[in-house]
Coordinates of C-alpha atoms and ligand atoms in Angstrom, one line a residue:
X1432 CA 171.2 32.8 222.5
X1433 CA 172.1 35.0 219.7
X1434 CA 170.7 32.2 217.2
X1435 CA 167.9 31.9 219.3
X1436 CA 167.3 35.8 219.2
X1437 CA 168.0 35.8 215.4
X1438 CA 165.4 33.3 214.3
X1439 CA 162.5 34.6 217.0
X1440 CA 163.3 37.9 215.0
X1441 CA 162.7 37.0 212.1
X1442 CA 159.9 34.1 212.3
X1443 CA 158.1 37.3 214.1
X1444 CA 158.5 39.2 211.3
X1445 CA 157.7 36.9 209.1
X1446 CA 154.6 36.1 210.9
X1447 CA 153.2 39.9 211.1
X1448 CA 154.4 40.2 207.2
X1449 CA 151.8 37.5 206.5
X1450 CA 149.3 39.5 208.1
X1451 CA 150.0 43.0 205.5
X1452 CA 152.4 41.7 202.8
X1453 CA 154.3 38.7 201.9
X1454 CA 156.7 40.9 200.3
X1455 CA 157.1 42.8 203.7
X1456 CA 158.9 39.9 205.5
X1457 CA 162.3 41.5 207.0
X1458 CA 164.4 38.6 205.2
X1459 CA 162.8 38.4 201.7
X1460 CA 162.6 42.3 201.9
X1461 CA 166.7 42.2 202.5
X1462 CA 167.0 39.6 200.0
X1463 CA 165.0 41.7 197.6
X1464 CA 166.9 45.0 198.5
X1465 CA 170.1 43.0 198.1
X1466 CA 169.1 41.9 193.9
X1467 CA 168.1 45.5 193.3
X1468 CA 171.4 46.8 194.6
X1469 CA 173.7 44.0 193.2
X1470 CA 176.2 45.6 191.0
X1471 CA 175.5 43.8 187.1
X1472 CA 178.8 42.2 187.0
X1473 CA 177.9 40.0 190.1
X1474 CA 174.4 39.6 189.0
X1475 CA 175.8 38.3 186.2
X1476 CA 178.4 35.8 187.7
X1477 CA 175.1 34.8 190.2
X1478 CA 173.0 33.8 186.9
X1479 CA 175.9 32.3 184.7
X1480 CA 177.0 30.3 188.0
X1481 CA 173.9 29.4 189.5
X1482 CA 171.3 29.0 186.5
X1483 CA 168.0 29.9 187.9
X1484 CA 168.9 28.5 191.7
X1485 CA 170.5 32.1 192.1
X1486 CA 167.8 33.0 194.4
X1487 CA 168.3 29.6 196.4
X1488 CA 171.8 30.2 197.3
X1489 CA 171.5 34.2 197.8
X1490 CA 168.3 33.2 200.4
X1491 CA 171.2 30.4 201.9
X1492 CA 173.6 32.9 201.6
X1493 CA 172.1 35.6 203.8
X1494 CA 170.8 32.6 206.0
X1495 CA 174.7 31.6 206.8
X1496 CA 175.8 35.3 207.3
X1497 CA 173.1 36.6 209.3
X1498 CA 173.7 32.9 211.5
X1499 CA 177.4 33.5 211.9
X1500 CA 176.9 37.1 212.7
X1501 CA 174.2 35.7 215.6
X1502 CA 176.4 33.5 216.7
X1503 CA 179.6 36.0 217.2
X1504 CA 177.2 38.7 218.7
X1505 CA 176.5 35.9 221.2
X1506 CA 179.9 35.0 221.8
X1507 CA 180.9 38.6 222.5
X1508 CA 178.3 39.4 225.0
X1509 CA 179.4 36.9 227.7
X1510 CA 180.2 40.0 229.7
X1511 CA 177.2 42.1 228.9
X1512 CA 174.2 42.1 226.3
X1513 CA 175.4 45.4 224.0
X1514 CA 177.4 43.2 221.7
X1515 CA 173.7 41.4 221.2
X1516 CA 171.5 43.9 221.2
X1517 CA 173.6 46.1 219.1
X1518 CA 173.2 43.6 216.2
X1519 CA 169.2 42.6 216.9
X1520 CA 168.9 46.3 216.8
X1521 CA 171.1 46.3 213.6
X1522 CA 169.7 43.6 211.9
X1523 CA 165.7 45.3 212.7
X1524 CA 167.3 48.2 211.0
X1525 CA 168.1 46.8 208.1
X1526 CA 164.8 44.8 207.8
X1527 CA 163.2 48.5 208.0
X1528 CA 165.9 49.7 205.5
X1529 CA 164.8 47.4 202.9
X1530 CA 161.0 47.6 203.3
X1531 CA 161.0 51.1 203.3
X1532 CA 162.8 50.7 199.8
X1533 CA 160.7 48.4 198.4
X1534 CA 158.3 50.0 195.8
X1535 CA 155.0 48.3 196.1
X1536 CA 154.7 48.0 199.8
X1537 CA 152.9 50.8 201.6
X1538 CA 153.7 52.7 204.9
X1539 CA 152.3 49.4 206.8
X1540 CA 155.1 47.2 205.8
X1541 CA 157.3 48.9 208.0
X1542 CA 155.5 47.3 211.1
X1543 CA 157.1 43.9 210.2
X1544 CA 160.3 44.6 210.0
X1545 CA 160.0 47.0 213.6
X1546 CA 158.4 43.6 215.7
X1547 CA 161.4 41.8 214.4
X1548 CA 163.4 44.5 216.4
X1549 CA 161.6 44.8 219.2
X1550 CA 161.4 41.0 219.6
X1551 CA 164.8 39.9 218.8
X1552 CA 165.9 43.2 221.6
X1553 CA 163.4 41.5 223.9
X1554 CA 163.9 38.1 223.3
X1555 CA 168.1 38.2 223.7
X1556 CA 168.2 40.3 226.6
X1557 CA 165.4 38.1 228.6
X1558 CA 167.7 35.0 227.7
X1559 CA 170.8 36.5 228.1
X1560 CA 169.0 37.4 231.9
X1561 CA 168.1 34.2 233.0
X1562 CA 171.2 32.5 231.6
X1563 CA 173.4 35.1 234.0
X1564 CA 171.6 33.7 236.6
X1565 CA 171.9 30.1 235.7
X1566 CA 175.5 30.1 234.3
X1567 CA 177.4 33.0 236.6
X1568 CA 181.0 33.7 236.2
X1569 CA 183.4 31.8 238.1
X1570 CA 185.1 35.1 239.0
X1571 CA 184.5 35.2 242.9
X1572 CA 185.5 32.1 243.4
X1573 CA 181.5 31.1 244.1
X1574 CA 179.0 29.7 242.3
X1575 CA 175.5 31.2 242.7
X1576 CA 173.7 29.3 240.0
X1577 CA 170.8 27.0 241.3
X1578 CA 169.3 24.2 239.2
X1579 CA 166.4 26.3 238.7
X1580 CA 167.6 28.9 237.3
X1581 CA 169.3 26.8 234.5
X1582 CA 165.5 24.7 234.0
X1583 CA 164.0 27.9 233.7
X1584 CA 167.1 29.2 230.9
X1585 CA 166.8 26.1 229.4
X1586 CA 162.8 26.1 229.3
X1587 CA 162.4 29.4 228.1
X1588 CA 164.9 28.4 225.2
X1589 CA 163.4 25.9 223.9
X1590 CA 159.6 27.9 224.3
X1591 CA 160.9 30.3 222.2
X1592 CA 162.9 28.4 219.7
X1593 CA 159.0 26.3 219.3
X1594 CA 157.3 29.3 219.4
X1595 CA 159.3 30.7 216.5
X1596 CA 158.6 27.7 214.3
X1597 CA 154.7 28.3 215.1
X1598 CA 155.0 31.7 213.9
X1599 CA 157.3 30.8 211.0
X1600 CA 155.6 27.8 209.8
X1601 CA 151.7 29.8 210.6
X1602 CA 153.5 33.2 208.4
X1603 CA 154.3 30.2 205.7
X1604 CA 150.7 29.3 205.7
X1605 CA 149.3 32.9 205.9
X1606 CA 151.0 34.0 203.3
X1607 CA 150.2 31.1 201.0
X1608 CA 146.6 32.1 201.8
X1609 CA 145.7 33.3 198.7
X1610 CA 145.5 30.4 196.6
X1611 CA 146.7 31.2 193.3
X1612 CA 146.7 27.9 192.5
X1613 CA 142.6 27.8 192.7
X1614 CA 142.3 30.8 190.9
X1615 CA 144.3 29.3 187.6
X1616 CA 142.4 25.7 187.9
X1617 CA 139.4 27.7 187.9
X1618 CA 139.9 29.5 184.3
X1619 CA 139.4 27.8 181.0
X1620 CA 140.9 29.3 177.9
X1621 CA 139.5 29.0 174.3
X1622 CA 141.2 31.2 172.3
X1623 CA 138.6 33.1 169.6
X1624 CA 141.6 32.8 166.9
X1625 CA 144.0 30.1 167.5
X1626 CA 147.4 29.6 166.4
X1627 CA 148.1 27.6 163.0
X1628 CA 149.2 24.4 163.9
X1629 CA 153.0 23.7 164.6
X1630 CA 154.0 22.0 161.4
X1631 CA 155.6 18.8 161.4
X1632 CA 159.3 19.9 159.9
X1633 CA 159.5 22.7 162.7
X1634 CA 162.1 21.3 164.3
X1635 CA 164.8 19.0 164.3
X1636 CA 164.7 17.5 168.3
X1637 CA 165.9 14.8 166.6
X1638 CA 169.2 16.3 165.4
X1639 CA 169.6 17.9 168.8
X1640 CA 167.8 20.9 168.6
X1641 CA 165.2 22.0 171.2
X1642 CA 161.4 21.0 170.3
X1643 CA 159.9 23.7 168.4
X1644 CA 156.9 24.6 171.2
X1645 CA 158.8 24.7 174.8
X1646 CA 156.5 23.5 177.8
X1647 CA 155.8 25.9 180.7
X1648 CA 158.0 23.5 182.9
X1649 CA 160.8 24.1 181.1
X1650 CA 160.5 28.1 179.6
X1651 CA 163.7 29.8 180.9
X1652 CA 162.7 32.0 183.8
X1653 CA 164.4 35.0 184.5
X1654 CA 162.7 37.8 186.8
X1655 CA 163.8 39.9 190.2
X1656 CA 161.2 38.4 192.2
X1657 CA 162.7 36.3 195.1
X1658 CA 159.1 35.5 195.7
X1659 CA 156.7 35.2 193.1
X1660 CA 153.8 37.5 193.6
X1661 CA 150.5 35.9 194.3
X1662 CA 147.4 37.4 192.4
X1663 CA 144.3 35.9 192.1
X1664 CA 143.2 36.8 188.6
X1665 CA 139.5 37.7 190.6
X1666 CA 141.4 40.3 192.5
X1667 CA 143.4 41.9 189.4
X1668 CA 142.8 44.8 187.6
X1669 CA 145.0 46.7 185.2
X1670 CA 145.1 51.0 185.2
X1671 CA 146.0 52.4 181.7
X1672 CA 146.5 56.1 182.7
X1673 CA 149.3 58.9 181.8
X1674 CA 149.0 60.5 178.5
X1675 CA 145.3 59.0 176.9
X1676 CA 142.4 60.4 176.2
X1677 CA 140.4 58.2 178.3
X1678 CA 141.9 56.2 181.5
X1679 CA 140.9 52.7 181.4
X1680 CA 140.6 50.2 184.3
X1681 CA 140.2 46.6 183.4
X1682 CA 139.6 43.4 185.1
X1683 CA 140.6 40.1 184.1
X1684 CA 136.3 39.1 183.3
X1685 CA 137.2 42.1 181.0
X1686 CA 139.5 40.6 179.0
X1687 CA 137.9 37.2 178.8
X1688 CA 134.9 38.9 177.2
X1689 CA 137.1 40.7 174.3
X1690 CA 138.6 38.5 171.1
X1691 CA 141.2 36.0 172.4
X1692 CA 143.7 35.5 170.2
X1693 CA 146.5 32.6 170.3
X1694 CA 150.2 33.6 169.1
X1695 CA 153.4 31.3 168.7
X1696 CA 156.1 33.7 170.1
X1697 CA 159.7 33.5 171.0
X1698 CA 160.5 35.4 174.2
X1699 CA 164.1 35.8 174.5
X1700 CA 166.5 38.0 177.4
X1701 CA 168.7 40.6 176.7
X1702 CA 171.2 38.8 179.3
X1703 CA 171.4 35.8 177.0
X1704 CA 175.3 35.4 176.0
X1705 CA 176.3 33.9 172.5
X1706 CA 175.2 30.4 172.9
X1707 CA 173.1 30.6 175.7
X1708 CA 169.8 29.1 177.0
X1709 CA 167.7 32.0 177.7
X1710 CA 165.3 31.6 174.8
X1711 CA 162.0 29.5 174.6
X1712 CA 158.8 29.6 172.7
X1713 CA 155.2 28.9 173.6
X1714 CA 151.7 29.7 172.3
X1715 CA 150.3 32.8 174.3
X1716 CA 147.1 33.4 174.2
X1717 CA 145.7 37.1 175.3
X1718 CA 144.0 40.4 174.0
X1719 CA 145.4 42.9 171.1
X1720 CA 147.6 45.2 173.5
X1721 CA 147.3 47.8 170.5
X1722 CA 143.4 47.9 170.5
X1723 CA 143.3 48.7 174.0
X1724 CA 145.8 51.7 173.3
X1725 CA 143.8 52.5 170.6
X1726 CA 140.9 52.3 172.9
X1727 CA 142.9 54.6 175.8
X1728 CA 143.4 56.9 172.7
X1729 CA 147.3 58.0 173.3
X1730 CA 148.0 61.3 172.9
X1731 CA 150.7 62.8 170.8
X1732 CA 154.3 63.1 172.0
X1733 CA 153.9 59.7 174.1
X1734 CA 156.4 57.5 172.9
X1735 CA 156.8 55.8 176.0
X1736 CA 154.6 52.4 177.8
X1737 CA 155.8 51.6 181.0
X1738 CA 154.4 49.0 182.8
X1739 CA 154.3 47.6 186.6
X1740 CA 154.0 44.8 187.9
X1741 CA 153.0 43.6 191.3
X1742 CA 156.2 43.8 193.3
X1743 CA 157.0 47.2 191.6
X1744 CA 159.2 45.9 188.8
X1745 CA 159.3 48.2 185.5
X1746 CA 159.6 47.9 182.4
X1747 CA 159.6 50.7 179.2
X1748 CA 158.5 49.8 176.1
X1749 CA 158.9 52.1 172.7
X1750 CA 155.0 53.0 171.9
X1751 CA 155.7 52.3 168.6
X1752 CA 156.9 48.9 169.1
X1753 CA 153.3 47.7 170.4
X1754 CA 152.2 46.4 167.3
X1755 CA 149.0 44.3 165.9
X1756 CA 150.6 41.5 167.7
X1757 CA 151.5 42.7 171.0
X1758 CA 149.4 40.9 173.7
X1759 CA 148.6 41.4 176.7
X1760 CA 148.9 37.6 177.8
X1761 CA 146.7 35.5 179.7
X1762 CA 147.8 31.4 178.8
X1763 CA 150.6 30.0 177.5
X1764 CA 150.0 26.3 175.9
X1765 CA 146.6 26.4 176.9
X1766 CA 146.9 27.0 180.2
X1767 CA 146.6 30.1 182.4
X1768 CA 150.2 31.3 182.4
X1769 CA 151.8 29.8 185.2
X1770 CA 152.3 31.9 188.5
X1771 CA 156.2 32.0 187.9
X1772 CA 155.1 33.5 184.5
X1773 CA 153.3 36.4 185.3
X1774 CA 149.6 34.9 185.7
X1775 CA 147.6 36.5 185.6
X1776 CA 148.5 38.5 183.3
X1777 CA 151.8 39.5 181.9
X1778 CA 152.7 41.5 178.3
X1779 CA 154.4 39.5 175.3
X1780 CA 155.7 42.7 172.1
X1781 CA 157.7 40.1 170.1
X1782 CA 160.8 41.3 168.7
X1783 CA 162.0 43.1 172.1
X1784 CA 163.8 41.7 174.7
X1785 CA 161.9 40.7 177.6
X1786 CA 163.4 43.1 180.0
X1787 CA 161.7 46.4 177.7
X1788 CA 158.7 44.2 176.9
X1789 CA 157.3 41.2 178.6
X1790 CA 156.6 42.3 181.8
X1791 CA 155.0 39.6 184.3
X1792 CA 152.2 40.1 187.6
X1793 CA 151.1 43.5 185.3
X1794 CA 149.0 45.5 187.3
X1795 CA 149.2 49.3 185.7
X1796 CA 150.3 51.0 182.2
X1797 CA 150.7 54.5 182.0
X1798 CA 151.2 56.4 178.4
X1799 CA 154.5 58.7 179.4
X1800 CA 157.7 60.0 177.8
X1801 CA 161.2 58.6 177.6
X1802 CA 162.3 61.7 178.8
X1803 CA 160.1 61.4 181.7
X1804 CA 160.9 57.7 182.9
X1805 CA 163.8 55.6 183.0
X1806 CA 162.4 52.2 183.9
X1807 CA 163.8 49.4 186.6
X1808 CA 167.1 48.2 183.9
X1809 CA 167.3 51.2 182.2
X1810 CA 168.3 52.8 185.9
X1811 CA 171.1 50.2 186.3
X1812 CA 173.0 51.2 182.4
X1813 CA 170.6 49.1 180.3
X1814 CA 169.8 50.1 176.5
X1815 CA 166.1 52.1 176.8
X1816 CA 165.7 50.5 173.2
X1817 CA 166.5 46.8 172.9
X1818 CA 165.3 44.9 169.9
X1819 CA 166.4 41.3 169.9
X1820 CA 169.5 41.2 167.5
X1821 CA 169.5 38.4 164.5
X1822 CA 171.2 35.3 166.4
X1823 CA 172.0 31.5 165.9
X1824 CA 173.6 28.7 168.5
X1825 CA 174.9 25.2 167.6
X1826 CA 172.8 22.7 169.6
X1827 CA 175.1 19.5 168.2
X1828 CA 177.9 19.1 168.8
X1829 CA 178.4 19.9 172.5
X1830 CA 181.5 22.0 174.2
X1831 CA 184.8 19.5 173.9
X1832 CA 182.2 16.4 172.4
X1833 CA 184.1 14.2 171.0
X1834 CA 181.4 12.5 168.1
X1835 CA 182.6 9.8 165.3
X1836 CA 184.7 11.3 161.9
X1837 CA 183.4 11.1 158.8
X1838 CA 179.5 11.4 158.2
X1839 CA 178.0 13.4 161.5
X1840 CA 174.7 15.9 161.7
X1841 CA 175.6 19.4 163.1
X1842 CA 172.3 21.2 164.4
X1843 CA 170.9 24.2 166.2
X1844 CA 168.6 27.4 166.2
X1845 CA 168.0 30.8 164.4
X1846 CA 166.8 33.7 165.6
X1847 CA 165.3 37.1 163.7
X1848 CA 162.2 38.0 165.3
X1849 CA 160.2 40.3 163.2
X1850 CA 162.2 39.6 160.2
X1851 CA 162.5 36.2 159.9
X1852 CA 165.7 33.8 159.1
X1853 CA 166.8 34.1 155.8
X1854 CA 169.8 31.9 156.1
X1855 CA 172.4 29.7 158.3
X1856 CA 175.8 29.0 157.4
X1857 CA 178.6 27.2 159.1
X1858 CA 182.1 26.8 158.7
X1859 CA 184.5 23.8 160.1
X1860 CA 187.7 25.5 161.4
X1861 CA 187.8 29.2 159.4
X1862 CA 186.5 27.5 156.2
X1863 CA 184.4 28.6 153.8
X1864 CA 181.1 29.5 154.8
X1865 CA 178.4 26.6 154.1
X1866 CA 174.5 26.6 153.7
X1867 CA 172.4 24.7 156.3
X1868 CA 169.3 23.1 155.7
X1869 CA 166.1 25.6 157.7
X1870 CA 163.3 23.9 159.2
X1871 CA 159.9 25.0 157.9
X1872 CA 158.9 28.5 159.3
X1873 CA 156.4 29.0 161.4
X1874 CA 156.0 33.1 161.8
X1875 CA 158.8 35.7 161.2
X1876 CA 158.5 35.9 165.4
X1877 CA 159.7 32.7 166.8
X1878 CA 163.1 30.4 166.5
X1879 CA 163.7 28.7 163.6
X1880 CA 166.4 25.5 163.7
X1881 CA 169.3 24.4 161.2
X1882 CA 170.6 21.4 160.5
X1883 CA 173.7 20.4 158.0
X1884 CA 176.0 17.0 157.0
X1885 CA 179.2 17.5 157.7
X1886 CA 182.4 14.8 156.5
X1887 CA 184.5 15.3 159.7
X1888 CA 188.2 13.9 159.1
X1889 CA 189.8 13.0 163.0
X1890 CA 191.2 15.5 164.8
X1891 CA 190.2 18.7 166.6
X1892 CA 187.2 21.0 165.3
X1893 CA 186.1 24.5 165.5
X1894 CA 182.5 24.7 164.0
X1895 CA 180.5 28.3 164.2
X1896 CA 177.7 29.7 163.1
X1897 CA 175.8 32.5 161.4
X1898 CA 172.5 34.0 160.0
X1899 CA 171.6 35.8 157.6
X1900 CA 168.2 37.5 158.5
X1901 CA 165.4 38.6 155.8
X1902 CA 166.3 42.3 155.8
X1903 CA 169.7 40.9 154.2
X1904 CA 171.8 41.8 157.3
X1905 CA 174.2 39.0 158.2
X1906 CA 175.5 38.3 161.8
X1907 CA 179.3 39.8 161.8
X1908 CA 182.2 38.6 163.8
X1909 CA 182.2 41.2 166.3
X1910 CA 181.5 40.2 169.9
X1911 CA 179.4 42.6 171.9
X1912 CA 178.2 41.6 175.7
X1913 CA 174.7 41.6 177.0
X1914 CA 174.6 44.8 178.6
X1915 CA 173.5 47.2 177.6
X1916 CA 171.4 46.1 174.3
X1917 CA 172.1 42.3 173.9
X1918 CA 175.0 39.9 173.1
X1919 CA 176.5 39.5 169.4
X1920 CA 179.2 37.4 167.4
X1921 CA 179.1 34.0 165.9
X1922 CA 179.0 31.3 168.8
X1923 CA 181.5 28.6 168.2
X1924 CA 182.1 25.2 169.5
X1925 CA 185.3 23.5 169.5
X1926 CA 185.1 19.7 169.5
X1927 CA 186.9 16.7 168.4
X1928 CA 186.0 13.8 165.6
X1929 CA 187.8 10.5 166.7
X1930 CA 187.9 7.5 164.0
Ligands
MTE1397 N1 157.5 41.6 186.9 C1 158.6 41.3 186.2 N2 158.4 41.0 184.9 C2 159.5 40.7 184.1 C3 160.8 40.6 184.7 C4 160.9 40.9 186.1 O1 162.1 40.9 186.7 N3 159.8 41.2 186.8 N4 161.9 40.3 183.9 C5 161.7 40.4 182.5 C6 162.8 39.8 181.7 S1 164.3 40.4 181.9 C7 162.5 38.7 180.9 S2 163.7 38.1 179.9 C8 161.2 38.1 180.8 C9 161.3 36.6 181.1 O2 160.0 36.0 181.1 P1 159.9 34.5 181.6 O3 160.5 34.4 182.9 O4 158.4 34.2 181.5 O5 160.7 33.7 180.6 O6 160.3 38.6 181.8 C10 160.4 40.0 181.9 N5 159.3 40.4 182.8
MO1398 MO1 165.6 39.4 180.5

C-alpha cells in the first residue's frame, strides 16, 4: 500500500507538471534540488565515479530510497494509517520544498507537487480502509473479512497502480510535447564565414590521440540539468538588459538574418583533473557576441555578463573577456547544436572555462557588476575569474599498459587557449626533459596534440608531460585541484615495457 501510494503520488504529479512545467515534476524537482545542494566533494566523487551516468544513478538512487521508505511507512501502519500518511504528507512536502526552490519555475509549479500530496494522503488512506476491512486483525479471535471486501482491496489496487502508469506514461508524453527535435530538423545552417579547413597533420588519431574535430555524439557533457530543457528555437528569445544603453530582445529569425560566422573552438571544464576527459572541440557556428554588446552599448563600470539559461542556471563572465570571437552559438558541426548542448542557443568565449562562459538553453544577458552578482558556481566557492590554465595529457601509453621495449610512440594533447602551444616535452622516469613533435596548428583556441619516439629498455616507466605555452610560461610541477580555478601539475603515467 505504501508503494502503491508512493507511485500514485508521484505519476500525479508528474502528470499535472506536464500540464505547467516539466521542470515542476515533484521527483525531478527533488532530484534537481538535491545537485544544487550537493556539497562539491560528493559532486565530485558522483562525476569521477559515474562519468556522465551521474544523473542515472542519483534518479535510481532517490527511486530506491523514496521505495524503501514507502515500503517501511506501510509496514508500520498495520495498526493505524499515521505512520503512512505522515510520510505521503512528508514526501508532498518535500516535492513543494524543492519546486519552490527552483529558480525558473513560477508560483504555478507549486500545484504539482501539492496533487502529489493530496493524492498519495487520499490514495493510502482509501487503501489502507478497504484492506482493514478485508484483512482484519486476528485479535478477537474472529474473522470479519468477507471475500468482497478483499476483491474490492484487491480491485481498487490494481485500478490505481494502472491508473498511475496512465498518468505517468500520458505526463511522459505531455511533456515531450514540444518537439525539439522538429524544431532542429527544421533549421539549416550556412555559415556567412566558415571555418578554414581542418588540415590534414592536425592530429595524430593514429598515435592515440583523439581526432582533431570531436563529433556531437561524443563532446563531453557536463551541465546541472537532470532534464534537458526543451526550447523550440521559434519560441526563443534572448533579453540583453542591466547596464546598456539600449535593452535588446532577440529572436532566433534574428540571429539567422545577422553574419554567421563558423569557429574551431576547444571548450574545456574547470572540473577537469590532470589527465582527464573533459575537453573536446567542434566547429560552432553563431553571431559576434561582442557586436551585439556593442549594439546594447554597455555602460561604464559594467564589468560583469551574466547569463541564464532556461532552467535558471548562471553563469558570469568578465566583460572584458567577450572578445571578437565570442559567439553566441547556434550549430556545432553543421548542425543545430544538439538539445543536450544548449540548442538553441548557447554562448562559446574561448579561453574560459565553460562554467564562467559557455552557458547552454540561454534565454537572458544582463550587463551587471561583479560586486552585484555572484553567479550559480561562484555561490558554491568557485573562482569568479577562470581562464583555462596551459595543460597537456598523455593519450599513449595508458595507466599500468604494458607496450613492447625498445622503439614505441608516446602521444597526447596540448592545451593554451588564447595563446597557443609553444612546446611539449616529456621525460621517461625524472629524466631530462625532451621535445615532442606538435601537430600543425589550427588557431591559438583549440587543442593541439604531441607525439614523440621513445627507446623504452624493459622494465617499469614513469612518462610525464609538459607545455610550454606562447607567452613563454611553462607548466610547473605544482599540483592544484579543480576547485576553485582549474587543475594544474604535469599528468604522469606509469607503465611497463616488456621485451
Ligand atoms: N545551462 C547550463 N549551461 C552550462 C552548464 C550548466 O550546468 N547549465 N554547465 C557549464 C559547464 S560547467 C561547462 S564545462 C559547459 C559544458 O558544455 P558541454 O556540455 O556542451 O560540453 O557548459 C556550461 N554551460
Ligand atoms: Mo564545467
Amino acid at each position: 500500500m505504501g508503494l502503491i501510494a508512493v507511485a500514485a503520488a508521484l505519476a500525479a504529479g508528474h502528470l499535472v507538471a506536464a500540464l505547467i512545467d516539466p521542470l515542476a515534476s515533484p521527483f525531478l524537482a527533488v532530484g534537481n534540488a538535491a545537485i544544487d545542494l550537493t556539497p562539491h566533494p560528493v559532486k565530485d566523487f558522483a562525476i569521477r565515479a559515474f562519468g556522465s551516468n551521474d544523473k542515472v544513478v542519483l534518479l535510481t538512487g532517490m527511486a530506491v530510497v523514496i521505495a524503501a521508505a514507502a515500503a517501511l511507512a506501510g509496514v508500520l501502519s498495520r495498526r493505524g494509517p499515521l505512520p503512512g500518511t505522515l510520510l505521503a504528507t512528508a514526501l508532498g512536502l518535500v516535492g513543494v520544498a524543492a519546486v519552490l526552490t527552483r529558480p525558473a519555475l513560477g508560483p504555478a509549479a507549486v500545484s504539482a507537487p501539492l496533487t502529489s500530496l493530496v493524492v498519495g494522503v487520499v490514495v493510502f488512506r482509501r487503501l489502507h480502509g478497504f484492506a482493514r476491512r478485508a484483512f482484519p486483525s486476528h485479535v478477537d479471535g474472529e474473522l470479519h473479512g468477507s471475500g468482497l471486501d478483499r476483491r474490492r482491496f484487491l480491485f481498487t489496487s490494481a485500478a490505481v497502480v494502472a491508473t498511475a502508469c496512465v498518468a505517468g506514461v500520458t505526463g511522459r508524453f505531455l511533456g515531450g510535447r514540444v518537439d525539439v527535435e522538429a524544431s532542429r530538423r527544421a533549421i539549416r545552417l550556412t555559415p556567412d564565414v566558415a571555418a578554414p579547413p581542418i588540415p590534414a597533420g592536425a592530429d595524430f588519431a593514429g598515435a592515440g590521440t583523439p581526432a582533431f574535430i570531436t563529433s556531437n555524439a561524443d563532446f563531453y557533457r557536463v551541465d546541472t540539468a537532470l532534464s534537458v530543457p526543451r526550447l523550440r528555437a521559434e519560441d526563443w528569445r534572448l533579453r540583453v538588459h542591466g547596464m546598456v544603453d539600449r535593452e535588446l530582445v532577440l529572436t532566433y529569425e534574428d540571429l539567422l538574418s545577422r553574419p554567421l560566422v563558423e569557429r574551431t573552438i576547444s571548450l574545456c571544464c574547470v572540473s577537469n583533473e590532470v589527465g582527464g576527459r573533459y575537453i573536446s572541440t567542434a566547429n560552432f557556428i553563431g553571431v559576434s557576441l561582442r557586436d551585439l554588446l556593442t549594439e546594447a552599448g554597455v555602460r561604464p563600470g559594467a564589468d560583469q555578463l551574466v547569463t541564464r539559461s532556461a532552467d535558471g542556471w548562471t553563469c558570469g563572465t568578465p566583460v572584458e573577456d567577450v572578445g571578437g570571437d565570442a559567439l553566441l552559438a547556434i550549430g556545432m558541426n553543421g548542425e543545430p547544436l544538439p538539445a543536450e548542448h544548449g540548442f538553441p542557443v548557447r554562448m562559446v568565449v574561448p579561453g574560459l572555462y565553460g562554467f564562467v562562459s559557455a552557458t547552454k538553453w540561454l534565454v537572458d544577458a544582463e550587463l551587471t557588476t561583479f560586486a552585484d552578482f555572484d553567479a550559480y558556481w561562484v555561490k558554491r566557492d568557485w573562482a569568479r575569474r577562470a581562464p583555462i590554465k596551459t595543460m597537456s595529457r598523455i593519450d599513449r601509453p595508458k595507466a599500468f599498459e604494458q607496450v613492447p621495449a625498445g622503439r614505441f610512440v608516446a602521444a597526447g594533447v596540448a592545451w593554451a587557449q588564447h595563446k597557443g602551444v609553444d612546446k611539449v616535452e616529456v621525460r621517461i622516469d625524472g629524466g631530462a626533459w625532451r621535445t615532442t613533435t606538435l601537430s600543425t596548428e589550427v588557431n591559438v583556441d583549440t587543442w593541439r596534440m604531441w607525439r614523440v619516439e621513445l627507446d623504452l629498455p624493459a622494465g617499469a616507466h614513469t612518462l610525464e608531460v609538459r607545455a610550454t605555452d606562447r607567452t613563454g610560461y611553462t607548466q610547473t610541477g605544482d599540483r592544484a585541484e579543480p576547485i576553485p580555478d582549474g587543475a594544474a601539475g604535469w599528468h604522469a603515467i606509469a607503465f611497463t615495457a616488456r621485451s
